[in-house]
Short mmCIF file of C-alpha atoms and ligand atoms in Angstrom, two decimals:
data_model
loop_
_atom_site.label_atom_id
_atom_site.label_comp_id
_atom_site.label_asym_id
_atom_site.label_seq_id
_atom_site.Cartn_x
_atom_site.Cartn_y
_atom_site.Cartn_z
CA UNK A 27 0.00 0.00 0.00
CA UNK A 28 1.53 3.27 -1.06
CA UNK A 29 0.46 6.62 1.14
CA UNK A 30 -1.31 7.96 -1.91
CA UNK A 31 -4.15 5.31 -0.92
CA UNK A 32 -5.66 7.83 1.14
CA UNK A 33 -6.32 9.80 -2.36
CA UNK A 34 -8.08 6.93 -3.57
CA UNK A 35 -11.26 8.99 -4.78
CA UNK A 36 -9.37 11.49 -6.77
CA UNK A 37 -5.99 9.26 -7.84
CA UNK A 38 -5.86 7.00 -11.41
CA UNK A 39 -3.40 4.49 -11.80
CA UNK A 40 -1.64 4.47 -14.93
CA UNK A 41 -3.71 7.16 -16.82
CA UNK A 42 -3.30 7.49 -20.54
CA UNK A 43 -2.67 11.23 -20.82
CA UNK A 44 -2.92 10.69 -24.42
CA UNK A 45 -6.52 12.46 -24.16
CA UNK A 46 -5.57 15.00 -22.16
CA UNK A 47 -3.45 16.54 -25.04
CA UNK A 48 -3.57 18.22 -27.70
CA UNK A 49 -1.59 15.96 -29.15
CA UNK A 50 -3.28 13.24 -28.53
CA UNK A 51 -0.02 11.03 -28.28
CA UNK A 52 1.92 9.33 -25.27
CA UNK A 53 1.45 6.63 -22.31
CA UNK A 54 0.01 7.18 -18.96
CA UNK A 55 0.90 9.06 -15.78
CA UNK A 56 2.35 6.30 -13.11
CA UNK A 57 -0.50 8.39 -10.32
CA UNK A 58 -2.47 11.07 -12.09
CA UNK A 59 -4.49 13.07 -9.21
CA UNK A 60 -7.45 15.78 -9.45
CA UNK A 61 -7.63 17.30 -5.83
CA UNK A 62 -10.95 18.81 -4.70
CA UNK A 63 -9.21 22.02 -3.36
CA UNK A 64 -6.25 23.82 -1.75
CA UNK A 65 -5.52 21.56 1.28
CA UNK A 66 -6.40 18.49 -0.39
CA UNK A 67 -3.94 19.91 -3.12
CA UNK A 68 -1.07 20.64 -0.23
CA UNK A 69 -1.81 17.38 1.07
CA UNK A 70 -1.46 15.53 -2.11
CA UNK A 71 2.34 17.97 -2.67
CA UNK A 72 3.01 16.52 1.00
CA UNK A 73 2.47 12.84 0.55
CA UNK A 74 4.64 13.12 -3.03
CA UNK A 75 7.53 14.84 -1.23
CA UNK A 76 7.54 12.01 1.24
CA UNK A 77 7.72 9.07 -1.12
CA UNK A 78 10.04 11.34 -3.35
CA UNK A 79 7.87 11.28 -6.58
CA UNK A 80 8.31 13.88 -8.87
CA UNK A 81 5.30 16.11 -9.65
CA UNK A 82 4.19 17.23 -12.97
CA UNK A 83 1.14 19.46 -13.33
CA UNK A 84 -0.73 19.09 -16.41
CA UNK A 85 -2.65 22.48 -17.08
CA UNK A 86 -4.63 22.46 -20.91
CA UNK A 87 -2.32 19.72 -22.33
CA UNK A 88 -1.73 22.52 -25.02
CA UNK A 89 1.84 22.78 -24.81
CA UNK A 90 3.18 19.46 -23.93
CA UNK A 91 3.99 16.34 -26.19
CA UNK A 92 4.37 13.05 -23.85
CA UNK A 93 6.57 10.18 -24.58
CA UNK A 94 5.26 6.79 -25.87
CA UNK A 95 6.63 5.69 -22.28
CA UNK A 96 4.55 7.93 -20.49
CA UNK A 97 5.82 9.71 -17.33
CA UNK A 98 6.48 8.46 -13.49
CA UNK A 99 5.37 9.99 -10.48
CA UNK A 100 2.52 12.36 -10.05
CA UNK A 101 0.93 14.06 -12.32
CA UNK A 102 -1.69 16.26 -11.38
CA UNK A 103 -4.78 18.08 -12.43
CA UNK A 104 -6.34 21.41 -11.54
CA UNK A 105 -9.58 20.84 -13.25
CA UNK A 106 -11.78 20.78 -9.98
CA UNK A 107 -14.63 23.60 -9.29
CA UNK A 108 -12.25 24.71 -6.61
CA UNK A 109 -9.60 26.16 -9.26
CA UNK A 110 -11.70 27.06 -11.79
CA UNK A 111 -13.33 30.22 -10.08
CA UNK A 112 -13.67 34.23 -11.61
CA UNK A 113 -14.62 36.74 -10.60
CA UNK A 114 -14.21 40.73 -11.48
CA UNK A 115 -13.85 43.81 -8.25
CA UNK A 116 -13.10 47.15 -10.51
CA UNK A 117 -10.72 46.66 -13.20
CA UNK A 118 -9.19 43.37 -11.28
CA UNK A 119 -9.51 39.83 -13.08
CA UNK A 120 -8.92 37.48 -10.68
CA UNK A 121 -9.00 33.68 -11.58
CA UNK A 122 -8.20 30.37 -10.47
CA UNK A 123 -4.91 28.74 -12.31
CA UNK A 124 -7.29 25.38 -13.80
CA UNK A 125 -9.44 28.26 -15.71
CA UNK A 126 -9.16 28.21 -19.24
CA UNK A 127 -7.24 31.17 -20.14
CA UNK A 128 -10.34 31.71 -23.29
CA UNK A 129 -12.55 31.82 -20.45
CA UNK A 130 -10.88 34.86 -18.55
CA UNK A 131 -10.33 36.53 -21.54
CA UNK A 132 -14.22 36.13 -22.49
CA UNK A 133 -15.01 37.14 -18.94
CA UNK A 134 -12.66 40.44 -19.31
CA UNK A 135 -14.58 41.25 -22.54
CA UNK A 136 -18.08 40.83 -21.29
CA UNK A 137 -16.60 43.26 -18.42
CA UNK A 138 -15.93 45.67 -20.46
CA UNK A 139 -11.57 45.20 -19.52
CA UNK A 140 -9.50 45.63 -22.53
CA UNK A 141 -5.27 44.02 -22.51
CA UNK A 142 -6.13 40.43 -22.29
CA UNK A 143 -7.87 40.63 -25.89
CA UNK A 144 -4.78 40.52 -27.17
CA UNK A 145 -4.14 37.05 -26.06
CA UNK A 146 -7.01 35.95 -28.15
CA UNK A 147 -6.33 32.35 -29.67
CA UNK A 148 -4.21 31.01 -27.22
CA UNK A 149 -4.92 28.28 -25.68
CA UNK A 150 -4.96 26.25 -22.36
CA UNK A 151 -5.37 27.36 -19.05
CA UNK A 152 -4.61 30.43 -16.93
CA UNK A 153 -1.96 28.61 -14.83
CA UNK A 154 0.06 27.72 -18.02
CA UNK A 155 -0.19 31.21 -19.55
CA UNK A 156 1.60 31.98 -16.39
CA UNK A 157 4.31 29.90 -16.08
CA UNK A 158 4.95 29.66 -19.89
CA UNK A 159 4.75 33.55 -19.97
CA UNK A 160 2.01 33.20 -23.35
CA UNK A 161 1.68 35.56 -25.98
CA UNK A 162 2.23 36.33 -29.74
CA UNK A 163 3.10 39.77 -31.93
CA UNK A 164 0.57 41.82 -29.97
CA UNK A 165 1.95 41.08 -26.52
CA UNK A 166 2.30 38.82 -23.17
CA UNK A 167 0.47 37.83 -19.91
CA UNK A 168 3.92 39.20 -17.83
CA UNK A 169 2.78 43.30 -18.05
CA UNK A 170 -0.85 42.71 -16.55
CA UNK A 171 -0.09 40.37 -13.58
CA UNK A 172 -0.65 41.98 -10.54
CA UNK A 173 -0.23 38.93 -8.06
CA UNK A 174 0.24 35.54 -8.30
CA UNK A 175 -0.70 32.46 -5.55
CA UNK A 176 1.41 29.90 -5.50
CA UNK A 177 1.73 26.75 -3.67
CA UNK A 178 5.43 25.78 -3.36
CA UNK A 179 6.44 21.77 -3.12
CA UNK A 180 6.68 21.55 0.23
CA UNK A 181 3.27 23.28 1.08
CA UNK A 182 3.33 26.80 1.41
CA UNK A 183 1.41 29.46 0.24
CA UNK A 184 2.46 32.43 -0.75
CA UNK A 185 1.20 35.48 -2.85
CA UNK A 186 4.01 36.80 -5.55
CA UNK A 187 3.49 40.76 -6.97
CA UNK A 188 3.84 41.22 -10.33
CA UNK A 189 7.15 43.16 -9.77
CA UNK A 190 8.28 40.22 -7.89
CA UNK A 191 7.81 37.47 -10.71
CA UNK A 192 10.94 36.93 -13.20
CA UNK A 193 8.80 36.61 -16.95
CA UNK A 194 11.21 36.44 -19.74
CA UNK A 195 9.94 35.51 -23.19
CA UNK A 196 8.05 32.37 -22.95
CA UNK A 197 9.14 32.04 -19.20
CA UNK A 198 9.04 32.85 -15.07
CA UNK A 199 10.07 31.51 -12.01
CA UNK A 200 6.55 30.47 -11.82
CA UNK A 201 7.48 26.98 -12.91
CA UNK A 202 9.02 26.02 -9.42
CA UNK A 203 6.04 25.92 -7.70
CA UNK A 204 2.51 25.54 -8.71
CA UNK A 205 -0.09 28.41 -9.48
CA UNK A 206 -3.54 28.29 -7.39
CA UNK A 207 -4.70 31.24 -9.02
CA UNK A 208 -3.68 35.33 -9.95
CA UNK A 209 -5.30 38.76 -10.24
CA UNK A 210 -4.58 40.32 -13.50
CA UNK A 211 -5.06 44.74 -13.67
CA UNK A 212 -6.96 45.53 -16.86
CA UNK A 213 -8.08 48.75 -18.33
CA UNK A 214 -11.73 50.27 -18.72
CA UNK A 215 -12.42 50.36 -22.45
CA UNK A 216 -15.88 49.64 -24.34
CA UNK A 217 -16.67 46.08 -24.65
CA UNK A 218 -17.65 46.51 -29.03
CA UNK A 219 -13.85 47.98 -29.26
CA UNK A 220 -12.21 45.21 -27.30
CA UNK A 221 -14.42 42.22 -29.07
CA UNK A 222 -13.08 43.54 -32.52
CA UNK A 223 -9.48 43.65 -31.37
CA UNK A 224 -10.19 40.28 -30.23
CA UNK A 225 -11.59 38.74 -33.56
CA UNK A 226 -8.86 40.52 -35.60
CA UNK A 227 -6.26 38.93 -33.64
CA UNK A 228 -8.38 35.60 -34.36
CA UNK A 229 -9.07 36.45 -37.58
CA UNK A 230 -5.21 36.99 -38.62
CA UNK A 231 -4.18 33.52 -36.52
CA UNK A 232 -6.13 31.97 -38.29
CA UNK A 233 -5.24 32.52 -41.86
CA UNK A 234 -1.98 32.16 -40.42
CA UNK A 235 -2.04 28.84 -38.31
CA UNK A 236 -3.27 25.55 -38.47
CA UNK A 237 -5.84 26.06 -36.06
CA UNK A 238 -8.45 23.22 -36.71
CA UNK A 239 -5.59 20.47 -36.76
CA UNK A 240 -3.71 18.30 -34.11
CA UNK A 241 -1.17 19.88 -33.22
CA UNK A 242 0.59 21.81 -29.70
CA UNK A 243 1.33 25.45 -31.19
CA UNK A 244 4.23 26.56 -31.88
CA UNK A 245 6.88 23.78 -31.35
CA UNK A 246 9.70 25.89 -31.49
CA UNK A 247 10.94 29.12 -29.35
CA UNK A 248 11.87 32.40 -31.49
CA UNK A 249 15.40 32.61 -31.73
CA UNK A 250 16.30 36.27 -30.64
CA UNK A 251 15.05 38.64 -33.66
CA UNK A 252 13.81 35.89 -35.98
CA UNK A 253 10.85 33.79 -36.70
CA UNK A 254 11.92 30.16 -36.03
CA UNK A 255 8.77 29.29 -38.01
CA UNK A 256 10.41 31.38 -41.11
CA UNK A 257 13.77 29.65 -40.97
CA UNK A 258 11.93 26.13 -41.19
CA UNK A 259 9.83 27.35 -44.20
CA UNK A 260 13.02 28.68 -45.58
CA UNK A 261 15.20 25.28 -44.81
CA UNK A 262 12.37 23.56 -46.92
CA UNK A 263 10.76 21.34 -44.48
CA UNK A 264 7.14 22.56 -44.94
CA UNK A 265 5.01 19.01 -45.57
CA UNK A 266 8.59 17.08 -44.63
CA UNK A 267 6.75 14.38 -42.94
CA UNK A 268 8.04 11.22 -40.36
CA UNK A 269 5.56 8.57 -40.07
CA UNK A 270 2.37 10.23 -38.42
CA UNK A 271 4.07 13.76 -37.69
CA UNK A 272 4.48 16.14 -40.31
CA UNK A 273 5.40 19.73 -40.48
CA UNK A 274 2.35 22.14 -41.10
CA UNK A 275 1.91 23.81 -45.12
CA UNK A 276 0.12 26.42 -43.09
CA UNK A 277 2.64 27.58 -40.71
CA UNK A 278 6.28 25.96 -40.38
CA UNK A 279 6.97 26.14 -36.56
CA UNK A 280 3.36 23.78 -36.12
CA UNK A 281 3.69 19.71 -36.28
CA UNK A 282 0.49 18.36 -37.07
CA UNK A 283 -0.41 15.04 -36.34
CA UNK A 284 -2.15 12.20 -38.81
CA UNK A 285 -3.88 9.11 -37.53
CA UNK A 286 -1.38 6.51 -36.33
CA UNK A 287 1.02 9.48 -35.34
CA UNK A 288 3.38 8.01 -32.33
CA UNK A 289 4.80 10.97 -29.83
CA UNK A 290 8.67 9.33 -31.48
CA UNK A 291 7.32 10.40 -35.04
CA UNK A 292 7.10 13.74 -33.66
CA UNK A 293 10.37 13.75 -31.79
CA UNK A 294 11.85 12.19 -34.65
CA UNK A 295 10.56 15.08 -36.89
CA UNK A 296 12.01 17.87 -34.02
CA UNK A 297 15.10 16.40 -34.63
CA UNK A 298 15.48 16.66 -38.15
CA UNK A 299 14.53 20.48 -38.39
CA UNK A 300 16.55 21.13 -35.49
CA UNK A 301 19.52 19.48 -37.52
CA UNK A 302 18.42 21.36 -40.89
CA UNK A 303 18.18 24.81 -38.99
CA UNK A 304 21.16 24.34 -37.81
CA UNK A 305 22.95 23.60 -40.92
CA UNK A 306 21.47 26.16 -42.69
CA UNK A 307 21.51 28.98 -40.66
CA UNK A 308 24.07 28.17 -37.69
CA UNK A 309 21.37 28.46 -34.77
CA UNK A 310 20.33 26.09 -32.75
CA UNK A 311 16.38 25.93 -32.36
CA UNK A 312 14.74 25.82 -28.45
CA UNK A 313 11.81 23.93 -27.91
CA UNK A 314 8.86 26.24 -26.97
CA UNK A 315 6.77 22.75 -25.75
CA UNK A 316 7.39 20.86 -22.68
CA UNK A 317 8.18 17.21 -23.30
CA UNK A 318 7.18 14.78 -21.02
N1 EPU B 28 6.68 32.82 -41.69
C1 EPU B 28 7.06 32.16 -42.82
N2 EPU B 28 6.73 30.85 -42.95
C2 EPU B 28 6.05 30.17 -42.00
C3 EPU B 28 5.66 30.85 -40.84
C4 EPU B 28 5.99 32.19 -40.70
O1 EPU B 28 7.69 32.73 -43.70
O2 EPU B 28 5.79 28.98 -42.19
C5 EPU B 28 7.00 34.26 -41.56
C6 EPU B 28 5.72 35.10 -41.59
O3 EPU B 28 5.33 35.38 -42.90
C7 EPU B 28 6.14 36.33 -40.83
C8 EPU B 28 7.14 35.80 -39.81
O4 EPU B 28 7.58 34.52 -40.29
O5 EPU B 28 6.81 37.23 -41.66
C9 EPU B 28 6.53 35.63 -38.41
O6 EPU B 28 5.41 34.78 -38.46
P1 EPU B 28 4.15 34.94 -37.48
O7 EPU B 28 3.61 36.30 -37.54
O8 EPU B 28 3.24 33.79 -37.70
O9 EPU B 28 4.78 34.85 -36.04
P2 EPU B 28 5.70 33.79 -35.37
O10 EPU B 28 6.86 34.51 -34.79
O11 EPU B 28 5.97 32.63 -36.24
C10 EPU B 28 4.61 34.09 -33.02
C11 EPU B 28 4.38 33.16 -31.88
C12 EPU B 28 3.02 32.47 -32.04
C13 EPU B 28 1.94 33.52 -32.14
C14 EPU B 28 2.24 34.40 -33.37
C15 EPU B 28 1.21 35.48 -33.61
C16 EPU B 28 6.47 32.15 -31.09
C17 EPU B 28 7.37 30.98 -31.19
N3 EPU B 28 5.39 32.11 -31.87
O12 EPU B 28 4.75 33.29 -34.18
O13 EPU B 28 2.80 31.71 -30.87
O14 EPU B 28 0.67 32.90 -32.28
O15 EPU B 28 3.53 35.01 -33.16
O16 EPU B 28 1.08 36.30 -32.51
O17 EPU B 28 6.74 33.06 -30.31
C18 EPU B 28 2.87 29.61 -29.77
O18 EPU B 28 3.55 30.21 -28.93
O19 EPU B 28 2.54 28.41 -29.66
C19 EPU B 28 2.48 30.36 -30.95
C20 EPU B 28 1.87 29.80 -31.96
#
């Protein structure tokens, strides 16, 4: 009997995460756990740290491609009520970190709270936006966090400013711990303005990306003042295809997936533009997705 046992009405054994992916690829989580609420979640963090598994948390599954072998330890959930809550004082968003980050921005909208708009077509939840630092061309989540709660390892709670968090492009310090939830300062602006900034943004990603496929977003980091998507267009590789995995006609930095696709056809498929880019143009290509 492991000490997890006690979790036995929120814990699966060997959980394909496969469907909990955009992807769609990879084997199961070893323990894959959905606490209730905060102090189930701390106990959960407690038990792990005292059998020394290592803890994943899986926010959207937007932005992660697991391996065919799947992943050990813990891997857990935010999707409870708990986590998903919103709620609006003045020109404050605050949200819990399993909310889907197209809900907060929907909610910001309807209140009339223009910055997050620009986010628009992004997807997964509000915890990953964090730690991954999301945005495109017309900005980032960093500038409009005002706090962030956090639940470290061990435990503990604490509430981070803004000021306080490191973001870099496509990063923070947020990924040490784990995000219960953040309040995000918005600005007053009429709610017709800030739903057609919204569908432009849409609009424009999607003549641009290959929205309705399989696929995790951009695979690839920018390399500092370039477009890693337009170096893989220009190496050649658009419709280069490995098994199930190829790379998208629509938008070079995307791999979409066909049926039969295995997570090593994909990894398989990194590989070989990484080694093209690199031949080509001397730089060496960092992945913007989490593998697992
Ligand atoms: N380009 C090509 N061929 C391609 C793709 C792009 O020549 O196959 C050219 C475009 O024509 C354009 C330039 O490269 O001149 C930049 O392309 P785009 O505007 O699509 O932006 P990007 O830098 O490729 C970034 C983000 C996207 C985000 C878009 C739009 C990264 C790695 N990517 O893409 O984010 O949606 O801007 O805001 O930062 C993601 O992070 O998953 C993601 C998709």
């Amino acid at each position: 009997m492991s000490s997890l046992d006690e979790f036995s009405d929120i814990l699966l054994r060997d959980e394909p995460l496969a469907p909990y992916t955009w992807m769609k690829l990879g084997g199961p989580a070893q323990f894959f756990l959905t606490p209730r609420d905060r102090d189930q979640l701390i106990r959960v963090l407690q038990a792990c740290a005292r059998l020394n598994l290592p803890v994943h948390i899986l926010g959207g599954g937007s932005n992660v491609l697991v391996r065919e072998e799947g992943v050990g330890g813990a891997v857990i959930r935010l999707s409870a009520a708990a986590f998903a809550e919103v709620s609006v004082e003045g020109s404050t968003i605050r949200a819990g970190a399993g909310v889907l980050l197209s809900h907060v921005i929907s909610e910001a909208v309807r209140a009339g709270l223009a910055g997050l708009e620009n986010l628009s077509g992004i997807p997964g939840t509000l915890g990953g936006a964090l730690c991954g630092n999301a945005g495109g061309r017309q900005g980032e989540i960093a500038p409009l966090v005002k706090s962030v709660t956090v639940v470290r390892l061990d435990g503990e709670i604490s509430t981070r400013s803004g000021d306080d968090l490191a973001f870099a492009y496509r990063s923070s310090d947020l990924a040490e711990s784990i995000v219960l939830e953040a309040e995000l300062a918005l600005q007053p602006d009429d709610p017709n303005e800030i739903a057609n900034r919204l569908r432009k943004i849409w609009i424009l990603k999607k003549s641009t990306q290959p929205l309705g496929s399989q696929s995790a977003g951009c695979i690839f980091k920018n390399p500092s003042g370039a477009s890693a998507g337009a170096m893989i267009d220009k190496a050649g590789l658009k419709g280069t295809r490995i098994g199930g995995a190829e790379v998208s006609d629509r938008h070079a930095n995307f791999i979409v997936t066909h049926e039969g696709a295995t997570s090593a056809d994909v990894l398989r498929l990194i590989d070989l533009i990484r080694s093209k880019v690199a031949e080509q143009f001397g730089v060496h290509l960092e992945l913007e997705i989490k593998i697992w």
